[in-house]
């Protein structure tokens, strides 16, 4: 049985609470695809079990709370958090060093991009908390902005594709590529604006 069907059977019985719980553990690094979880939440709305607009709110809450817990774990416990075996498996020494390098290179924008990198999302959020490079509220703003791109896409895609599974799965694969393209375009625009401002400030000096 595929992951989507397993989630649909579970969500149909327990509704919003089940969707929130699964998204929460996704944020903890458990290998359940977040996009498929959100799509499944949209599908049960399309089938009449829940309201799709409420499901969007639940989806946002689930991903932000899960991400926030990872950030706060790193911030509160620092390097001691690595003594906790489940987190130590997610945040290996190699990943920790790689994430630090990305922060040095790209700054806080790493937090925005992390939402679209399933394998690196939790390590990046934990590291951000550990290194205290960014405040909790700035973290929520960056992560929330990214979530506002991905969450509605998956939830409403599931809602509109609930009656046609083949079409839905085709669009899920296209949606994954499409979201990454949009993110890449946004980063290019931000990079261009930043470079332009930097050049102007250098000229003024």
PDB file of C-alpha atoms in Angstrom:
ATOM      1  CA  UNK A   1       0.000   0.000   0.000  1.00  0.00           C
ATOM      2  CA  UNK A   2       1.422   3.422  -0.942  1.00  0.00           C
ATOM      3  CA  UNK A   3       2.087   6.212   1.563  1.00  0.00           C
ATOM      4  CA  UNK A   4      -0.765   8.379   0.282  1.00  0.00           C
ATOM      5  CA  UNK A   5      -3.338   5.629   0.783  1.00  0.00           C
ATOM      6  CA  UNK A   6      -2.076   4.848   4.295  1.00  0.00           C
ATOM      7  CA  UNK A   7      -2.376   8.519   5.226  1.00  0.00           C
ATOM      8  CA  UNK A   8      -5.828   8.811   3.644  1.00  0.00           C
ATOM      9  CA  UNK A   9      -7.145   5.876   5.670  1.00  0.00           C
ATOM     10  CA  UNK A  10      -5.731   7.383   8.864  1.00  0.00           C
ATOM     11  CA  UNK A  11      -6.851  10.950   8.172  1.00  0.00           C
ATOM     12  CA  UNK A  12     -10.371   9.926   7.140  1.00  0.00           C
ATOM     13  CA  UNK A  13     -10.873   8.442  10.607  1.00  0.00           C
ATOM     14  CA  UNK A  14      -9.290  11.171  12.730  1.00  0.00           C
ATOM     15  CA  UNK A  15      -9.459  14.355  10.614  1.00  0.00           C
ATOM     16  CA  UNK A  16      -7.619  17.552  11.501  1.00  0.00           C
ATOM     17  CA  UNK A  17      -5.920  16.153  14.604  1.00  0.00           C
ATOM     18  CA  UNK A  18      -4.337  13.318  12.604  1.00  0.00           C
ATOM     19  CA  UNK A  19      -3.044  15.691   9.924  1.00  0.00           C
ATOM     20  CA  UNK A  20      -1.584  18.028  12.550  1.00  0.00           C
ATOM     21  CA  UNK A  21       0.071  15.125  14.420  1.00  0.00           C
ATOM     22  CA  UNK A  22       1.705  13.680  11.296  1.00  0.00           C
ATOM     23  CA  UNK A  23       2.968  17.106  10.185  1.00  0.00           C
ATOM     24  CA  UNK A  24       4.371  17.606  13.669  1.00  0.00           C
ATOM     25  CA  UNK A  25       6.423  14.418  13.539  1.00  0.00           C
ATOM     26  CA  UNK A  26       7.488  15.297   9.967  1.00  0.00           C
ATOM     27  CA  UNK A  27       9.042  18.406  11.509  1.00  0.00           C
ATOM     28  CA  UNK A  28      10.887  16.155  13.970  1.00  0.00           C
ATOM     29  CA  UNK A  29      12.688  14.485  11.071  1.00  0.00           C
ATOM     30  CA  UNK A  30      10.554  11.334  10.803  1.00  0.00           C
ATOM     31  CA  UNK A  31      10.799  10.191   7.150  1.00  0.00           C
ATOM     32  CA  UNK A  32       7.179  10.791   6.140  1.00  0.00           C
ATOM     33  CA  UNK A  33       6.889  13.065   3.067  1.00  0.00           C
ATOM     34  CA  UNK A  34       5.432  16.399   4.173  1.00  0.00           C
ATOM     35  CA  UNK A  35       4.093  17.203   0.710  1.00  0.00           C
ATOM     36  CA  UNK A  36       2.189  13.895   0.508  1.00  0.00           C
ATOM     37  CA  UNK A  37       0.836  14.478   4.029  1.00  0.00           C
ATOM     38  CA  UNK A  38      -0.538  17.884   3.003  1.00  0.00           C
ATOM     39  CA  UNK A  39      -1.940  16.459  -0.233  1.00  0.00           C
ATOM     40  CA  UNK A  40      -3.693  13.732   1.762  1.00  0.00           C
ATOM     41  CA  UNK A  41      -5.206  16.410   4.006  1.00  0.00           C
ATOM     42  CA  UNK A  42      -6.520  18.155   0.902  1.00  0.00           C
ATOM     43  CA  UNK A  43      -7.889  14.896  -0.523  1.00  0.00           C
ATOM     44  CA  UNK A  44     -10.001  14.106   2.543  1.00  0.00           C
ATOM     45  CA  UNK A  45     -11.373  17.647   2.300  1.00  0.00           C
ATOM     46  CA  UNK A  46     -12.246  17.005  -1.339  1.00  0.00           C
ATOM     47  CA  UNK A  47     -14.015  13.812  -0.266  1.00  0.00           C
ATOM     48  CA  UNK A  48     -16.106  15.736   2.258  1.00  0.00           C
ATOM     49  CA  UNK A  49     -14.478  14.657   5.532  1.00  0.00           C
ATOM     50  CA  UNK A  50     -13.125  18.120   6.405  1.00  0.00           C
ATOM     51  CA  UNK A  51     -13.240  21.734   5.254  1.00  0.00           C
ATOM     52  CA  UNK A  52     -10.356  22.577   2.913  1.00  0.00           C
ATOM     53  CA  UNK A  53      -9.856  26.108   4.264  1.00  0.00           C
ATOM     54  CA  UNK A  54      -9.595  24.822   7.836  1.00  0.00           C
ATOM     55  CA  UNK A  55      -7.244  22.126   6.542  1.00  0.00           C
ATOM     56  CA  UNK A  56      -4.967  24.836   5.134  1.00  0.00           C
ATOM     57  CA  UNK A  57      -4.824  26.474   8.586  1.00  0.00           C
ATOM     58  CA  UNK A  58      -4.125  23.104  10.230  1.00  0.00           C
ATOM     59  CA  UNK A  59      -1.396  22.460   7.649  1.00  0.00           C
ATOM     60  CA  UNK A  60       0.284  25.789   8.379  1.00  0.00           C
ATOM     61  CA  UNK A  61       0.063  25.188  12.123  1.00  0.00           C
ATOM     62  CA  UNK A  62       1.474  21.667  11.838  1.00  0.00           C
ATOM     63  CA  UNK A  63       4.549  22.597   9.801  1.00  0.00           C
ATOM     64  CA  UNK A  64       5.342  25.752  11.802  1.00  0.00           C
ATOM     65  CA  UNK A  65       4.968  24.085  15.207  1.00  0.00           C
ATOM     66  CA  UNK A  66       7.105  21.116  14.121  1.00  0.00           C
ATOM     67  CA  UNK A  67       9.808  23.384  12.715  1.00  0.00           C
ATOM     68  CA  UNK A  68       9.617  25.674  15.741  1.00  0.00           C
ATOM     69  CA  UNK A  69      10.158  22.794  18.172  1.00  0.00           C
ATOM     70  CA  UNK A  70      13.326  21.773  16.304  1.00  0.00           C
ATOM     71  CA  UNK A  71      14.610  25.367  16.370  1.00  0.00           C
ATOM     72  CA  UNK A  72      13.854  25.789  20.074  1.00  0.00           C
ATOM     73  CA  UNK A  73      15.433  22.436  20.940  1.00  0.00           C
ATOM     74  CA  UNK A  74      18.698  23.663  19.441  1.00  0.00           C
ATOM     75  CA  UNK A  75      18.369  27.106  21.035  1.00  0.00           C
ATOM     76  CA  UNK A  76      17.516  25.905  24.547  1.00  0.00           C
ATOM     77  CA  UNK A  77      19.788  22.871  24.848  1.00  0.00           C
ATOM     78  CA  UNK A  78      22.630  23.892  22.508  1.00  0.00           C
ATOM     79  CA  UNK A  79      25.103  21.104  21.746  1.00  0.00           C
ATOM     80  CA  UNK A  80      23.550  19.001  24.532  1.00  0.00           C
ATOM     81  CA  UNK A  81      20.662  18.285  22.140  1.00  0.00           C
ATOM     82  CA  UNK A  82      23.028  16.003  20.215  1.00  0.00           C
ATOM     83  CA  UNK A  83      23.037  13.604  23.179  1.00  0.00           C
ATOM     84  CA  UNK A  84      19.445  12.773  22.251  1.00  0.00           C
ATOM     85  CA  UNK A  85      19.877   9.829  19.858  1.00  0.00           C
ATOM     86  CA  UNK A  86      16.991  10.586  17.432  1.00  0.00           C
ATOM     87  CA  UNK A  87      18.363  14.112  16.901  1.00  0.00           C
ATOM     88  CA  UNK A  88      21.952  12.851  16.693  1.00  0.00           C
ATOM     89  CA  UNK A  89      20.855  10.632  13.797  1.00  0.00           C
ATOM     90  CA  UNK A  90      19.357  13.623  11.991  1.00  0.00           C
ATOM     91  CA  UNK A  91      22.174  16.063  12.747  1.00  0.00           C
ATOM     92  CA  UNK A  92      25.426  14.201  12.136  1.00  0.00           C
ATOM     93  CA  UNK A  93      28.765  16.019  12.460  1.00  0.00           C
ATOM     94  CA  UNK A  94      29.046  16.161   8.651  1.00  0.00           C
ATOM     95  CA  UNK A  95      25.598  17.724   8.312  1.00  0.00           C
ATOM     96  CA  UNK A  96      26.278  20.168  11.132  1.00  0.00           C
ATOM     97  CA  UNK A  97      29.434  21.408   9.408  1.00  0.00           C
ATOM     98  CA  UNK A  98      27.682  21.574   6.018  1.00  0.00           C
ATOM     99  CA  UNK A  99      24.800  23.609   7.481  1.00  0.00           C
ATOM    100  CA  UNK A 100      27.194  26.030   9.202  1.00  0.00           C
ATOM    101  CA  UNK A 101      28.962  26.530   5.877  1.00  0.00           C
ATOM    102  CA  UNK A 102      25.630  27.341   4.210  1.00  0.00           C
ATOM    103  CA  UNK A 103      24.835  29.925   6.898  1.00  0.00           C
ATOM    104  CA  UNK A 104      28.212  31.551   6.326  1.00  0.00           C
ATOM    105  CA  UNK A 105      27.545  31.655   2.602  1.00  0.00           C
ATOM    106  CA  UNK A 106      23.858  32.585   2.366  1.00  0.00           C
ATOM    107  CA  UNK A 107      22.887  33.981   5.767  1.00  0.00           C
ATOM    108  CA  UNK A 108      19.327  33.745   7.063  1.00  0.00           C
ATOM    109  CA  UNK A 109      17.949  32.906   3.621  1.00  0.00           C
ATOM    110  CA  UNK A 110      19.029  29.333   4.344  1.00  0.00           C
ATOM    111  CA  UNK A 111      15.992  29.147   6.671  1.00  0.00           C
ATOM    112  CA  UNK A 112      13.667  30.036   3.798  1.00  0.00           C
ATOM    113  CA  UNK A 113      15.208  27.510   1.402  1.00  0.00           C
ATOM    114  CA  UNK A 114      15.260  24.777   4.084  1.00  0.00           C
ATOM    115  CA  UNK A 115      11.479  24.336   3.849  1.00  0.00           C
ATOM    116  CA  UNK A 116      11.990  22.918   0.334  1.00  0.00           C
ATOM    117  CA  UNK A 117      14.870  20.586   1.290  1.00  0.00           C
ATOM    118  CA  UNK A 118      13.330  17.584   3.123  1.00  0.00           C
ATOM    119  CA  UNK A 119      16.619  15.911   4.037  1.00  0.00           C
ATOM    120  CA  UNK A 120      18.221  19.083   5.382  1.00  0.00           C
ATOM    121  CA  UNK A 121      15.219  20.880   6.874  1.00  0.00           C
ATOM    122  CA  UNK A 122      15.466  19.597  10.450  1.00  0.00           C
ATOM    123  CA  UNK A 123      19.296  19.786  10.638  1.00  0.00           C
ATOM    124  CA  UNK A 124      19.180  23.401   9.405  1.00  0.00           C
ATOM    125  CA  UNK A 125      16.523  24.435  11.929  1.00  0.00           C
ATOM    126  CA  UNK A 126      18.292  22.716  14.841  1.00  0.00           C
ATOM    127  CA  UNK A 127      21.613  24.280  13.849  1.00  0.00           C
ATOM    128  CA  UNK A 128      20.016  27.724  13.533  1.00  0.00           C
ATOM    129  CA  UNK A 129      18.817  27.392  17.112  1.00  0.00           C
ATOM    130  CA  UNK A 130      22.151  26.063  18.389  1.00  0.00           C
ATOM    131  CA  UNK A 131      24.241  28.800  16.815  1.00  0.00           C
ATOM    132  CA  UNK A 132      21.851  31.599  17.866  1.00  0.00           C
ATOM    133  CA  UNK A 133      22.373  33.326  14.526  1.00  0.00           C
ATOM    134  CA  UNK A 134      18.739  34.350  14.292  1.00  0.00           C
ATOM    135  CA  UNK A 135      15.941  35.249  16.729  1.00  0.00           C
ATOM    136  CA  UNK A 136      12.966  32.932  17.150  1.00  0.00           C
ATOM    137  CA  UNK A 137      10.582  35.475  15.590  1.00  0.00           C
ATOM    138  CA  UNK A 138      12.785  36.027  12.550  1.00  0.00           C
ATOM    139  CA  UNK A 139      12.969  32.268  12.154  1.00  0.00           C
ATOM    140  CA  UNK A 140       9.167  32.015  12.213  1.00  0.00           C
ATOM    141  CA  UNK A 141       8.839  34.806   9.635  1.00  0.00           C
ATOM    142  CA  UNK A 142      11.313  33.172   7.226  1.00  0.00           C
ATOM    143  CA  UNK A 143       9.847  29.702   7.686  1.00  0.00           C
ATOM    144  CA  UNK A 144       6.272  31.009   7.575  1.00  0.00           C
ATOM    145  CA  UNK A 145       6.908  32.883   4.330  1.00  0.00           C
ATOM    146  CA  UNK A 146       8.211  29.670   2.754  1.00  0.00           C
ATOM    147  CA  UNK A 147       5.283  27.671   4.150  1.00  0.00           C
ATOM    148  CA  UNK A 148       2.832  30.127   2.570  1.00  0.00           C
ATOM    149  CA  UNK A 149       4.233  29.029  -0.793  1.00  0.00           C
ATOM    150  CA  UNK A 150       4.242  25.271  -0.269  1.00  0.00           C
ATOM    151  CA  UNK A 151       1.342  24.476   2.095  1.00  0.00           C
ATOM    152  CA  UNK A 152      -1.566  25.933   0.059  1.00  0.00           C
ATOM    153  CA  UNK A 153      -0.207  24.377  -3.144  1.00  0.00           C
ATOM    154  CA  UNK A 154      -0.314  20.847  -1.695  1.00  0.00           C
ATOM    155  CA  UNK A 155      -3.553  21.169   0.300  1.00  0.00           C
ATOM    156  CA  UNK A 156      -5.606  22.680  -2.529  1.00  0.00           C
ATOM    157  CA  UNK A 157      -4.028  20.359  -5.096  1.00  0.00           C
ATOM    158  CA  UNK A 158      -5.224  17.412  -3.021  1.00  0.00           C
ATOM    159  CA  UNK A 159      -8.665  19.003  -2.715  1.00  0.00           C
ATOM    160  CA  UNK A 160      -9.143  19.546  -6.451  1.00  0.00           C
ATOM    161  CA  UNK A 161      -7.607  16.191  -7.380  1.00  0.00           C
ATOM    162  CA  UNK A 162      -9.471  14.087  -4.822  1.00  0.00           C
ATOM    163  CA  UNK A 163     -11.657  12.416  -7.462  1.00  0.00           C
ATOM    164  CA  UNK A 164      -8.833  11.633  -9.904  1.00  0.00           C
ATOM    165  CA  UNK A 165      -5.845   9.905  -8.285  1.00  0.00           C
ATOM    166  CA  UNK A 166      -3.820   9.475 -11.493  1.00  0.00           C
ATOM    167  CA  UNK A 167      -4.129  13.162 -12.392  1.00  0.00           C
ATOM    168  CA  UNK A 168      -3.356  14.085  -8.790  1.00  0.00           C
ATOM    169  CA  UNK A 169      -0.086  12.118  -8.634  1.00  0.00           C
ATOM    170  CA  UNK A 170       1.009  13.548 -11.981  1.00  0.00           C
ATOM    171  CA  UNK A 171       0.385  17.063 -10.689  1.00  0.00           C
ATOM    172  CA  UNK A 172       2.184  16.300  -7.405  1.00  0.00           C
ATOM    173  CA  UNK A 173       5.355  15.444  -9.325  1.00  0.00           C
ATOM    174  CA  UNK A 174       4.969  18.554 -11.486  1.00  0.00           C
ATOM    175  CA  UNK A 175       4.217  20.636  -8.412  1.00  0.00           C
ATOM    176  CA  UNK A 176       7.442  19.551  -6.719  1.00  0.00           C
ATOM    177  CA  UNK A 177       9.460  20.731  -9.708  1.00  0.00           C
ATOM    178  CA  UNK A 178       7.320  23.876 -10.060  1.00  0.00           C
ATOM    179  CA  UNK A 179       7.776  24.954  -6.436  1.00  0.00           C
ATOM    180  CA  UNK A 180      11.535  24.497  -6.664  1.00  0.00           C
ATOM    181  CA  UNK A 181      11.533  26.608  -9.843  1.00  0.00           C
ATOM    182  CA  UNK A 182       9.569  29.386  -8.124  1.00  0.00           C
ATOM    183  CA  UNK A 183      11.926  29.312  -5.138  1.00  0.00           C
ATOM    184  CA  UNK A 184      14.967  29.461  -7.434  1.00  0.00           C
ATOM    185  CA  UNK A 185      13.443  32.451  -9.254  1.00  0.00           C
ATOM    186  CA  UNK A 186      12.711  34.248  -5.965  1.00  0.00           C
ATOM    187  CA  UNK A 187      16.266  33.703  -4.786  1.00  0.00           C
ATOM    188  CA  UNK A 188      17.633  35.046  -8.066  1.00  0.00           C
ATOM    189  CA  UNK A 189      15.505  38.183  -7.724  1.00  0.00           C
ATOM    190  CA  UNK A 190      16.565  38.667  -4.087  1.00  0.00           C
ATOM    191  CA  UNK A 191      20.210  38.137  -5.046  1.00  0.00           C
ATOM    192  CA  UNK A 192      19.944  40.649  -7.877  1.00  0.00           C
ATOM    193  CA  UNK A 193      18.344  43.295  -5.620  1.00  0.00           C
ATOM    194  CA  UNK A 194      20.971  42.696  -2.917  1.00  0.00           C
ATOM    195  CA  UNK A 195      23.856  43.038  -5.380  1.00  0.00           C
ATOM    196  CA  UNK A 196      22.345  46.210  -6.844  1.00  0.00           C
ATOM    197  CA  UNK A 197      21.974  47.811  -3.405  1.00  0.00           C
ATOM    198  CA  UNK A 198      25.496  46.791  -2.457  1.00  0.00           C
ATOM    199  CA  UNK A 199      26.917  48.386  -5.586  1.00  0.00           C
ATOM    200  CA  UNK A 200      24.957  51.582  -4.950  1.00  0.00           C
ATOM    201  CA  UNK A 201      26.206  51.765  -1.355  1.00  0.00           C
ATOM    202  CA  UNK A 202      29.796  51.245  -2.558  1.00  0.00           C
ATOM    203  CA  UNK A 203      29.396  54.066  -5.107  1.00  0.00           C
ATOM    204  CA  UNK A 204      28.043  56.443  -2.430  1.00  0.00           C
ATOM    205  CA  UNK A 205      31.055  55.732  -0.239  1.00  0.00           C
TER     206      UNK A 205
END
